[in-house]
Short mmCIF file of C-alpha atoms in Angstrom, two decimals:
data_model
loop_
_atom_site.label_atom_id
_atom_site.label_comp_id
_atom_site.label_asym_id
_atom_site.label_seq_id
_atom_site.Cartn_x
_atom_site.Cartn_y
_atom_site.Cartn_z
CA MET I 1 27.41 10.05 -27.36
CA ASN I 2 29.52 8.38 -24.73
CA ARG I 3 26.55 8.15 -22.43
CA LYS I 4 24.41 6.61 -25.16
CA CYS I 5 27.07 3.90 -25.72
CA LEU I 6 27.04 3.20 -22.01
CA VAL I 7 23.26 2.82 -21.97
CA TYR I 8 23.23 0.53 -24.99
CA GLY I 9 26.12 -1.45 -23.49
CA PHE I 10 24.26 -1.85 -20.22
CA TRP I 11 21.12 -3.15 -21.89
CA SER I 12 23.01 -5.55 -24.17
CA VAL I 13 24.89 -6.98 -21.19
CA THR I 14 21.64 -7.39 -19.25
CA LEU I 15 19.89 -9.07 -22.15
CA ALA I 16 22.89 -11.31 -22.84
CA LEU I 17 23.06 -12.34 -19.18
CA PHE I 18 19.33 -13.07 -19.20
CA VAL I 19 19.64 -15.29 -22.27
CA ALA I 20 22.72 -16.99 -20.79
CA SER I 21 20.85 -17.66 -17.55
CA VAL I 22 17.97 -19.25 -19.46
CA ALA I 23 20.44 -21.40 -21.39
CA MET I 24 22.15 -22.42 -18.15
CA LEU I 25 18.77 -23.33 -16.64
CA PHE I 26 17.92 -25.74 -19.45
CA LEU I 27 21.36 -27.16 -20.24
CA TYR I 28 23.25 -27.21 -16.95
CA THR I 29 20.96 -27.16 -13.92
CA PRO I 30 19.91 -30.61 -12.67
CA ILE I 31 16.26 -31.46 -12.11
CA GLU I 32 15.17 -31.59 -8.47
CA LYS I 33 14.23 -35.16 -7.51
CA THR I 34 11.07 -34.81 -5.46
CA MET I 35 9.41 -31.86 -7.22
CA GLY I 36 10.55 -32.46 -10.78
CA PRO I 37 11.13 -29.86 -13.50
CA VAL I 38 8.58 -27.38 -12.10
CA GLN I 39 11.04 -26.64 -9.29
CA LYS I 40 13.11 -24.71 -11.86
CA ILE I 41 10.65 -21.82 -11.47
CA PHE I 42 12.46 -21.20 -8.18
CA TYR I 43 15.57 -19.78 -9.93
CA LEU I 44 13.50 -16.91 -11.32
CA HIS I 45 11.11 -16.67 -8.38
CA LEU I 46 13.64 -16.01 -5.60
CA PRO I 47 15.78 -13.25 -7.23
CA ILE I 48 12.61 -11.49 -8.40
CA ALA I 49 11.12 -11.67 -4.90
CA ILE I 50 14.25 -10.22 -3.30
CA ASN I 51 14.40 -7.45 -5.88
CA THR I 52 10.76 -6.65 -5.13
CA PHE I 53 11.73 -5.91 -1.54
CA LEU I 54 14.64 -3.77 -2.72
CA ALA I 55 12.30 -1.77 -4.97
CA CYS I 56 9.88 -1.27 -2.07
CA PHE I 57 12.81 -0.11 0.02
CA VAL I 58 13.76 2.44 -2.66
CA VAL I 59 10.17 3.76 -2.55
CA PHE I 60 10.54 4.09 1.22
CA ILE I 61 13.88 5.91 1.06
CA ALA I 62 12.77 8.23 -1.75
CA SER I 63 9.56 9.03 0.16
CA ILE I 64 11.54 9.98 3.24
CA GLY I 65 13.87 11.99 1.00
CA TYR I 66 10.92 13.90 -0.44
CA LEU I 67 9.41 14.74 2.95
CA TRP I 68 12.84 15.82 4.17
CA GLN I 69 14.00 17.97 1.23
CA ARG I 70 10.78 18.59 -0.75
CA LYS I 71 12.63 18.14 -4.04
CA MET I 72 10.50 16.81 -6.87
CA TRP I 73 13.15 14.41 -8.15
CA TRP I 74 12.70 12.30 -5.03
CA ASP I 75 9.06 11.89 -6.02
CA ASP I 76 10.04 10.88 -9.55
CA LEU I 77 12.42 8.30 -8.11
CA ALA I 78 9.78 6.92 -5.74
CA PHE I 79 7.26 6.64 -8.56
CA ALA I 80 9.75 4.80 -10.79
CA ALA I 81 10.62 2.42 -7.94
CA GLY I 82 6.92 1.85 -7.28
CA LYS I 83 6.44 0.77 -10.88
CA VAL I 84 9.37 -1.66 -10.67
CA ALA I 85 8.02 -3.02 -7.38
CA VAL I 86 4.59 -3.70 -8.89
CA LEU I 87 6.07 -5.25 -12.03
CA TYR I 88 8.36 -7.56 -10.06
CA CYS I 89 5.66 -8.41 -7.54
CA SER I 90 3.36 -9.35 -10.44
CA VAL I 91 6.03 -11.75 -11.67
CA VAL I 92 6.39 -13.20 -8.16
CA LEU I 93 2.63 -13.76 -8.01
CA LEU I 94 2.49 -15.19 -11.51
CA THR I 95 5.34 -17.66 -11.03
CA GLY I 96 4.02 -18.55 -7.57
CA MET I 97 0.56 -19.27 -8.95
CA ILE I 98 1.90 -21.39 -11.80
CA TRP I 99 4.00 -23.33 -9.32
CA GLY I 100 0.98 -23.79 -7.07
CA LYS I 101 -1.14 -25.00 -9.98
CA SER I 102 1.46 -27.59 -10.84
CA ALA I 103 2.15 -28.67 -7.26
CA TRP I 104 -1.33 -28.61 -5.70
CA GLY I 105 -3.60 -28.48 -8.73
CA SER I 106 -5.18 -25.08 -8.08
CA TRP I 107 -4.17 -21.61 -9.22
CA TRP I 108 -4.80 -20.08 -5.85
CA THR I 109 -4.58 -21.25 -2.24
CA TRP I 110 -4.68 -18.96 0.78
CA SER I 111 -1.24 -20.06 1.81
CA PRO I 112 0.82 -17.52 3.77
CA ARG I 113 3.32 -16.82 1.01
CA LEU I 114 0.80 -16.37 -1.77
CA THR I 115 -1.33 -14.15 0.45
CA PHE I 116 1.75 -12.15 1.40
CA SER I 117 2.63 -11.50 -2.25
CA LEU I 118 -0.97 -10.58 -3.02
CA VAL I 119 -1.18 -8.05 -0.17
CA LEU I 120 2.21 -6.58 -1.08
CA TRP I 121 1.08 -6.30 -4.70
CA LEU I 122 -2.16 -4.58 -3.62
CA LEU I 123 -0.27 -2.13 -1.40
CA PHE I 124 1.95 -0.93 -4.22
CA VAL I 125 -0.66 -1.09 -6.99
CA VAL I 126 -2.68 1.33 -4.88
CA TYR I 127 0.45 3.50 -4.63
CA LEU I 128 0.47 3.79 -8.44
CA MET I 129 -3.32 4.15 -8.73
CA ILE I 130 -3.81 7.03 -6.30
CA ARG I 131 -1.21 9.24 -7.98
CA PRO I 132 -3.17 10.35 -11.06
CA SER I 133 -6.24 11.22 -8.98
CA ILE I 134 -4.42 14.03 -7.14
CA ASP I 135 -4.10 17.15 -9.27
CA SER I 136 -1.55 19.35 -7.53
CA PRO I 137 2.00 18.00 -8.03
CA GLN I 138 3.06 19.04 -4.52
CA ARG I 139 0.12 17.37 -2.83
CA ARG I 140 0.49 14.30 -5.00
CA ALA I 141 4.14 14.00 -4.02
CA MET I 142 3.31 14.58 -0.35
CA ILE I 143 0.44 12.10 -0.10
CA SER I 144 2.32 9.44 -2.05
CA ALA I 145 5.39 9.96 0.11
CA VAL I 146 3.37 9.44 3.29
CA TYR I 147 1.69 6.42 1.71
CA GLY I 148 5.05 5.01 0.58
CA ILE I 149 6.49 5.25 4.08
CA VAL I 150 3.45 3.75 5.80
CA ALA I 151 3.19 0.97 3.18
CA PHE I 152 6.79 -0.05 3.78
CA ILE I 153 6.29 -0.11 7.54
CA ASP I 154 3.18 -2.22 6.87
CA VAL I 155 5.19 -5.00 5.18
CA PRO I 156 6.52 -6.72 8.35
CA PHE I 157 3.00 -6.70 9.80
CA VAL I 158 1.64 -8.26 6.64
CA TYR I 159 4.27 -10.96 7.10
CA LEU I 160 3.29 -11.52 10.74
CA SER I 161 -0.41 -11.59 9.91
CA VAL I 162 -0.18 -14.12 7.07
CA LYS I 163 1.87 -16.43 9.31
CA LEU I 164 -1.39 -17.09 11.15
CA LEU I 165 -2.85 -18.73 8.04
CA PRO I 166 -2.60 -22.53 7.78
CA ASP I 167 0.48 -23.47 5.71
CA ILE I 168 1.01 -26.21 3.14
CA HIS I 169 4.29 -24.89 1.75
CA PRO I 170 7.48 -26.95 1.94
CA ALA I 171 9.56 -25.53 4.78
CA SER I 172 12.81 -25.30 2.86
CA ILE I 173 14.51 -27.00 -0.04
CA ALA I 174 18.00 -28.43 0.26
CA LEU I 175 19.83 -27.18 -2.82
CA ALA I 176 22.65 -29.04 -4.56
CA PRO I 177 25.74 -26.87 -5.34
CA ALA I 178 24.83 -26.69 -9.04
CA MET I 179 21.40 -25.37 -8.07
CA LYS I 180 22.87 -22.76 -5.75
CA LEU I 181 25.13 -21.59 -8.59
CA THR I 182 22.10 -21.21 -10.86
CA VAL I 183 20.29 -19.05 -8.30
CA LEU I 184 23.36 -16.84 -7.96
CA VAL I 185 23.68 -16.47 -11.73
CA TRP I 186 20.00 -15.58 -12.02
CA PHE I 187 20.44 -12.76 -9.51
CA LEU I 188 22.65 -10.90 -12.02
CA PRO I 189 20.28 -10.24 -14.92
CA ILE I 190 17.30 -9.76 -12.61
CA THR I 191 19.04 -7.15 -10.47
CA LEU I 192 20.55 -5.39 -13.50
CA LEU I 193 17.14 -5.33 -15.14
CA ALA I 194 15.63 -3.80 -12.00
CA LEU I 195 18.30 -1.09 -11.96
CA GLY I 196 17.86 -0.39 -15.66
CA LEU I 197 14.08 -0.17 -15.34
CA LEU I 198 14.44 2.09 -12.31
CA ARG I 199 16.74 4.44 -14.19
CA ALA I 200 14.59 4.43 -17.34
CA GLY I 201 11.43 5.05 -15.33
CA TYR I 202 13.13 7.87 -13.46
CA LEU I 203 14.27 9.52 -16.70
CA LEU I 204 10.78 9.21 -18.14
CA ASN I 205 9.27 10.85 -15.05
CA ARG I 206 11.79 13.68 -15.28
CA GLN I 207 10.90 14.16 -18.95
CA ILE I 208 7.19 14.30 -18.21
CA ARG I 209 7.76 16.78 -15.41
CA THR I 210 9.96 18.98 -17.62
CA GLU I 211 7.30 18.99 -20.29
CA SER I 212 4.47 19.87 -17.95
CA GLN I 213 6.54 22.71 -16.48
CA ARG I 214 7.41 23.98 -19.95
CA ASN I 215 3.73 23.91 -20.90
CA GLN I 216 2.86 25.87 -17.81
CA ASN I 217 5.49 28.47 -18.62
CA MET I 218 4.15 28.72 -22.17
CA VAL I 219 0.67 29.36 -20.83
CA PHE I 220 2.06 32.22 -18.78
CA GLU I 221 4.10 33.64 -21.64
CA SER I 222 1.38 33.40 -24.26
CA ALA I 223 -1.25 34.95 -22.01
CA PRO I 224 -2.49 38.28 -23.42
CA PRO I 225 -0.85 41.29 -21.79
CA ALA I 226 -2.85 42.46 -18.86
CA SER I 227 -4.93 45.56 -19.47
CA PRO I 228 -3.26 48.62 -17.98
CA THR I 229 -4.23 49.24 -14.41
CA PRO I 230 -5.60 52.64 -13.47
CA MET I 231 -2.25 53.56 -11.94
CA GLU I 232 -0.41 52.82 -15.17
CA GLU I 233 -2.92 54.84 -17.19
CA LEU I 234 -2.33 57.77 -14.96
CA ALA I 235 1.41 57.54 -15.37
CA MET Z 1 0.00 -30.03 -18.56
CA ASN Z 2 3.02 -31.59 -16.89
CA GLY Z 3 5.61 -29.95 -14.66
CA GLU Z 4 7.96 -29.05 -17.47
CA GLN Z 5 5.24 -27.30 -19.44
CA TYR Z 6 4.23 -25.30 -16.36
CA MET Z 7 7.87 -24.32 -15.86
CA ILE Z 8 8.19 -23.16 -19.46
CA LEU Z 9 4.88 -21.28 -19.17
CA ALA Z 10 6.22 -19.48 -16.09
CA TYR Z 11 9.45 -18.45 -17.81
CA VAL Z 12 7.79 -17.35 -21.05
CA SER Z 13 5.09 -15.27 -19.35
CA SER Z 14 7.52 -13.69 -16.87
CA SER Z 15 10.04 -12.80 -19.57
CA ALA Z 16 7.25 -11.32 -21.67
CA LEU Z 17 6.13 -9.17 -18.71
CA LEU Z 18 9.62 -8.00 -17.77
CA TRP Z 19 10.92 -7.25 -21.24
CA GLY Z 20 7.57 -5.97 -22.40
CA PHE Z 21 7.68 -3.39 -19.64
CA ALA Z 22 11.27 -2.48 -20.57
CA ALA Z 23 10.26 -2.02 -24.23
CA MET Z 24 7.30 0.13 -23.21
CA LEU Z 25 9.55 2.40 -21.14
CA TRP Z 26 12.03 2.65 -24.01
CA TRP Z 27 9.22 3.60 -26.39
CA GLU Z 28 7.85 6.24 -24.04
CA ILE Z 29 11.27 7.79 -23.44
CA ARG Z 30 11.87 8.04 -27.19
CA LYS Z 31 8.46 9.60 -27.68
CA HIS Z 32 9.12 12.29 -25.10
CA GLY Z 33 12.51 13.29 -26.47
CA PRO Z 34 15.61 14.37 -24.60
CA THR Z 35 15.51 15.67 -21.04
CA ASP Z 36 16.57 19.10 -19.94
CA PRO Z 37 17.44 19.69 -16.35
CA VAL Z 38 14.46 21.14 -14.52
CA GLU Z 39 14.44 23.25 -11.45
CA ASP Z 40 12.28 22.18 -8.56
CA MET T 1 0.91 17.62 30.33
CA ASN T 2 -2.27 18.80 32.02
CA ARG T 3 -2.49 21.61 29.53
CA THR T 4 -2.16 19.22 26.57
CA LEU T 5 -4.86 16.96 27.97
CA ARG T 6 -7.17 19.92 28.44
CA GLN T 7 -6.55 21.06 24.87
CA ILE T 8 -7.30 17.57 23.55
CA GLY T 9 -10.44 17.48 25.68
CA LEU T 10 -11.60 20.83 24.35
CA LEU T 11 -11.11 19.83 20.72
CA ILE T 12 -12.96 16.54 21.22
CA GLN T 13 -15.77 18.40 22.93
CA LYS T 14 -15.99 20.75 19.96
CA ASP T 15 -16.19 17.89 17.46
CA LEU T 16 -18.71 15.96 19.51
CA ARG T 17 -20.88 19.04 19.98
CA ILE T 18 -20.98 19.57 16.21
CA GLU T 19 -21.84 15.90 15.83
CA ALA T 20 -24.53 16.04 18.52
CA ARG T 21 -26.23 19.01 16.88
CA GLY T 22 -26.47 17.45 13.45
CA ARG T 23 -26.14 13.74 14.23
CA GLN T 24 -25.19 13.39 10.56
CA THR T 25 -22.20 11.12 10.74
CA ILE T 26 -23.20 8.57 13.35
CA GLY T 27 -26.69 8.10 11.93
CA LEU T 28 -25.39 7.72 8.39
CA VAL T 29 -22.71 5.27 9.43
CA ILE T 30 -25.02 3.08 11.49
CA VAL T 31 -27.59 2.85 8.70
CA LEU T 32 -24.82 2.03 6.24
CA GLY T 33 -23.55 -0.70 8.59
CA ILE T 34 -26.99 -2.26 8.92
CA LEU T 35 -27.43 -2.12 5.14
CA ILE T 36 -24.13 -3.94 4.63
CA ILE T 37 -25.14 -6.59 7.15
CA VAL T 38 -28.48 -7.12 5.44
CA VAL T 39 -26.81 -7.48 2.04
CA LEU T 40 -24.25 -9.94 3.38
CA GLY T 41 -26.95 -11.76 5.34
CA MET T 42 -28.85 -12.56 2.14
CA GLY T 43 -25.91 -14.52 0.81
CA LEU T 44 -24.04 -15.78 3.83
CA GLY T 45 -26.48 -16.14 6.71
CA ALA T 46 -29.51 -17.73 5.06
CA GLY T 47 -30.68 -19.72 8.05
CA ARG T 48 -27.35 -21.11 9.17
CA PRO T 49 -25.62 -19.76 12.27
CA VAL T 50 -22.23 -18.16 11.52
CA SER T 51 -19.22 -18.89 13.70
CA GLY T 52 -17.17 -16.22 15.46
CA PHE T 53 -14.63 -16.51 12.66
CA GLY T 54 -17.18 -15.48 10.04
CA ALA T 55 -18.46 -12.81 12.39
CA THR T 56 -15.16 -10.93 12.38
CA SER T 57 -15.00 -10.68 8.58
CA ILE T 58 -18.59 -9.46 8.35
CA LEU T 59 -18.09 -6.94 11.13
CA TRP T 60 -14.83 -5.77 9.59
CA VAL T 61 -16.63 -4.89 6.36
CA THR T 62 -19.02 -2.65 8.27
CA TYR T 63 -16.26 -1.13 10.40
CA LEU T 64 -14.05 -0.42 7.39
CA PHE T 65 -16.71 1.31 5.32
CA GLY T 66 -18.28 3.07 8.29
CA GLY T 67 -14.88 4.09 9.61
CA VAL T 68 -13.78 5.68 6.36
CA LEU T 69 -16.99 7.73 6.31
CA CYS T 70 -16.33 8.86 9.90
CA PHE T 71 -12.76 9.90 9.07
CA GLU T 72 -13.95 11.87 6.06
CA LYS T 73 -16.68 13.62 8.03
CA THR T 74 -14.59 14.60 11.06
CA MET T 75 -12.01 16.26 8.81
CA ALA T 76 -14.65 17.74 6.49
CA VAL T 77 -16.01 19.63 9.50
CA GLU T 78 -12.77 21.62 9.50
CA ARG T 79 -13.18 22.49 5.83
CA PHE T 80 -16.28 24.60 6.41
CA ASP T 81 -15.59 28.31 6.80
CA ASP T 82 -11.84 27.63 6.81
CA ALA T 83 -12.12 26.32 10.35
CA LEU T 84 -8.86 24.46 9.80
CA ALA T 85 -6.95 27.71 9.31
CA GLY T 86 -8.20 28.86 12.70
CA LEU T 87 -7.20 25.58 14.26
CA LEU T 88 -3.72 25.81 12.76
CA ILE T 89 -3.24 29.39 13.97
CA ALA T 90 -4.33 28.49 17.51
CA PRO T 91 -1.36 28.05 19.87
CA ILE T 92 -1.62 24.27 20.07
CA ASP T 93 0.69 21.50 18.96
CA ARG T 94 -0.26 19.64 15.78
CA GLY T 95 0.02 16.43 17.77
CA VAL T 96 -2.88 17.66 19.89
CA ILE T 97 -5.03 18.04 16.76
CA TYR T 98 -4.10 14.51 15.72
CA ALA T 99 -4.90 13.08 19.14
CA SER T 100 -8.26 14.83 19.32
CA LYS T 101 -9.28 13.74 15.81
CA LEU T 102 -8.16 10.21 16.59
CA ILE T 103 -10.22 10.01 19.76
CA THR T 104 -13.27 11.55 18.08
CA ASN T 105 -13.01 8.97 15.30
CA LEU T 106 -12.60 6.18 17.84
CA LEU T 107 -15.68 7.34 19.75
CA LEU T 108 -17.70 7.42 16.52
CA ILE T 109 -16.58 3.92 15.55
CA ILE T 110 -17.35 2.64 19.04
CA GLY T 111 -20.82 4.14 18.62
CA LEU T 112 -21.12 2.33 15.31
CA ALA T 113 -19.88 -0.94 16.78
CA LEU T 114 -22.24 -0.74 19.76
CA VAL T 115 -25.24 -0.72 17.42
CA VAL T 116 -24.03 -2.81 14.50
CA THR T 117 -22.45 -5.68 16.46
CA PRO T 118 -25.65 -6.68 18.33
CA VAL T 119 -27.67 -6.32 15.11
CA ALA T 120 -25.24 -8.59 13.28
CA MET T 121 -25.27 -11.04 16.19
CA THR T 122 -29.06 -11.33 16.03
CA LEU T 123 -29.32 -11.51 12.26
CA PHE T 124 -26.49 -14.02 11.82
CA ARG T 125 -26.96 -15.82 15.13
CA PHE T 126 -23.29 -15.31 15.96
CA ASP T 127 -22.21 -17.18 19.01
CA LEU T 128 -19.53 -15.18 20.81
CA SER T 129 -20.39 -16.57 24.25
CA GLU T 130 -17.44 -18.98 24.24
CA HIS T 131 -14.71 -16.35 24.09
CA PRO T 132 -16.24 -12.88 24.41
CA LEU T 133 -13.10 -11.37 25.94
CA ALA T 134 -10.80 -12.55 23.12
CA PHE T 135 -13.24 -11.14 20.58
CA PHE T 136 -13.39 -7.81 22.37
CA ILE T 137 -9.60 -7.46 22.78
CA VAL T 138 -8.76 -8.39 19.21
CA MET T 139 -11.43 -6.22 17.64
CA SER T 140 -10.70 -3.15 19.75
CA LEU T 141 -6.96 -3.35 19.09
CA GLY T 142 -7.63 -3.86 15.39
CA VAL T 143 -10.01 -0.91 15.19
CA THR T 144 -7.47 1.30 17.00
CA GLY T 145 -4.78 0.55 14.42
CA PHE T 146 -7.21 1.14 11.58
CA THR T 147 -8.28 4.46 13.10
CA ALA T 148 -4.67 5.58 13.57
CA VAL T 149 -3.94 5.12 9.86
CA GLY T 150 -7.32 6.50 8.80
CA THR T 151 -7.02 9.70 10.82
CA LEU T 152 -3.60 10.42 9.33
CA PHE T 153 -4.77 10.03 5.74
CA SER T 154 -8.06 11.84 6.31
CA ALA T 155 -6.00 14.95 7.07
CA ALA T 156 -3.89 14.44 3.94
CA VAL T 157 -6.83 13.83 1.63
CA SER T 158 -9.20 16.45 2.95
CA SER T 159 -7.17 19.21 1.31
CA THR T 160 -7.50 17.75 -2.16
CA ARG T 161 -10.49 18.30 -4.40
CA LEU T 162 -10.92 14.68 -5.26
CA GLN T 163 -12.01 13.05 -2.04
CA GLY T 164 -14.54 10.44 -2.99
CA GLY T 165 -13.05 6.99 -2.80
CA LEU T 166 -9.48 8.19 -2.46
CA LEU T 167 -9.42 7.87 1.32
CA ALA T 168 -10.82 4.34 1.16
CA MET T 169 -8.20 3.44 -1.45
CA LEU T 170 -5.44 4.69 0.84
CA VAL T 171 -6.68 3.22 4.10
CA PHE T 172 -8.01 -0.23 3.11
CA PRO T 173 -4.76 -1.77 1.83
CA LEU T 174 -2.76 -0.31 4.73
CA SER T 175 -5.24 -1.82 7.21
CA LEU T 176 -5.13 -5.28 5.63
CA PRO T 177 -2.60 -6.70 8.13
CA VAL T 178 -4.87 -5.86 11.09
CA VAL T 179 -7.90 -7.29 9.30
CA ILE T 180 -6.08 -10.50 8.38
CA MET T 181 -4.61 -10.77 11.85
CA SER T 182 -7.92 -10.36 13.67
CA THR T 183 -9.87 -12.72 11.40
CA GLN T 184 -7.18 -15.39 11.66
CA LEU T 185 -6.92 -15.04 15.43
CA MET T 186 -10.70 -15.44 15.64
CA ARG T 187 -10.48 -18.53 13.44
CA LYS T 188 -7.94 -19.99 15.84
CA VAL T 189 -9.95 -19.09 18.93
CA PHE T 190 -13.40 -20.12 17.72
CA GLU T 191 -12.66 -23.01 15.36
CA GLU T 192 -9.50 -24.61 16.71
CA GLY T 193 -10.11 -23.70 20.33
CA VAL T 194 -6.58 -22.29 20.75
CA PRO T 195 -6.61 -19.55 23.38
CA LEU T 196 -5.28 -16.09 22.57
CA THR T 197 -1.56 -15.88 23.40
CA SER T 198 0.27 -12.84 24.69
CA THR T 199 2.35 -12.84 21.49
CA ASP T 200 -0.78 -12.31 19.41
CA VAL T 201 -1.93 -9.44 21.58
CA ALA T 202 1.60 -7.98 21.58
CA THR T 203 1.74 -8.05 17.76
CA LEU T 204 -1.55 -6.17 17.51
CA CYS T 205 -0.37 -3.70 20.16
CA ALA T 206 2.91 -3.22 18.26
CA PHE T 207 0.95 -2.45 15.09
CA ASP T 208 -1.13 0.13 16.96
CA MET T 209 1.88 1.71 18.66
CA ILE T 210 3.98 1.99 15.51
CA PHE T 211 1.16 3.47 13.47
CA LEU T 212 0.22 5.88 16.25
CA ILE T 213 3.83 7.08 16.49
CA VAL T 214 4.38 7.33 12.72
CA SER T 215 1.06 9.13 12.23
CA TRP T 216 1.85 11.52 15.05
CA LEU T 217 5.26 12.29 13.50
CA VAL T 218 3.98 12.68 9.94
CA PHE T 219 0.69 14.44 10.77
CA GLU T 220 2.46 17.78 11.10
CA LEU T 221 3.73 17.57 7.51
CA VAL T 222 0.39 16.47 6.14
CA LEU T 223 -1.82 19.12 7.67
CA GLU T 224 -1.86 22.10 5.31
CA PRO T 225 -4.73 24.51 4.84
#
């Protein structure tokens, strides 16, 4: 009961903070002079992007943990983190594309940052996609763990490679104090949401694994008794 | 569309994605029932 | 050290002898590469010469698809008659198996490249004469990194039932940084006339080194009969 209260409390706080951040964005935060109202996408974009990296890092750590200890819960954690990473990276791509459409008039340009998000998204979507195609749970955990580690090591190289593309992005934006405060406030609900989703996804994976193990046990238990072997007949 | 509409589009679609995913997880967890500890 | 080298040499010899008897992989891969080039040529070439920048993307498509087939085949050889079990029992380090498979795969891809690159150059009228050395360095470093990742995952995937497509799904996204890097470097060299810097080469080398080391470390865990 106590635990349930805690979970409900956590989600209400997260939702309330999210709503408060949206309210702050519209009522308090000033509009950036050169870019206009579309710059306000930034307050969502940046915390989501940073949390994407954190989720990828959790995949990396959990993958190492699995290869080290060979405990299935590490795999469940890595899978949950992979889902959060893909979800957050999708939001990064989406907000980035909308911003690009407003700023440059096209939904997609091969600018370094957009390409970087796209490659990162592809890397971790593949992580989720390959899992169902491997039947044995041990092999699935092992291959995804190796993939998770290599994918994370890949990220800095993706960054270096996209830097070779021609860039039209603004180098950096000077933020007024009120804008900085808004970014900081936005970090709260976004990070809490990531943690909540990670925990919920982890619990769901544990549930599914429990069920599949229980089903396996039932198959063993309900199997017809083996016919007596010759030795037993003799006895 | 002007800048403000694009901004609102970004926030609406992102919130729908994020909270939609959260609701989906919640639904799935309820469907599967409580967890027992499993042994690896 | 000498002993390790001899073991690697023996294993490569074994793989190459199997390949030489059947000539299944290299023939298949070369024909596939030419097919890809013909298909791309219909849409992209069509009478216009293609710059060195375009050349790298087209060649990468053939190398990627051909490479994945090579990786699958060199590991599939070990699946027959439980040859892998014998290899694992043999008193050799797992790193030696990785090194030998890596070099075999590299040799096969070099074989593929030696045929497909001139064919593509004729069909597309590529002009690499301005910077042939830059092209060679970038492509060979890129292919090495791709092969390092591919060899690792070919060992992981070959034990599962579902092989078709899975290896490509694993290796393509992980090789994207090398592909992007080499195409962009070629764009700089051939279109903007900027010479290849040592930083560019060092980045590609770093990619190769890190993936060789990681694959070598992880290969032992991946290889199960």
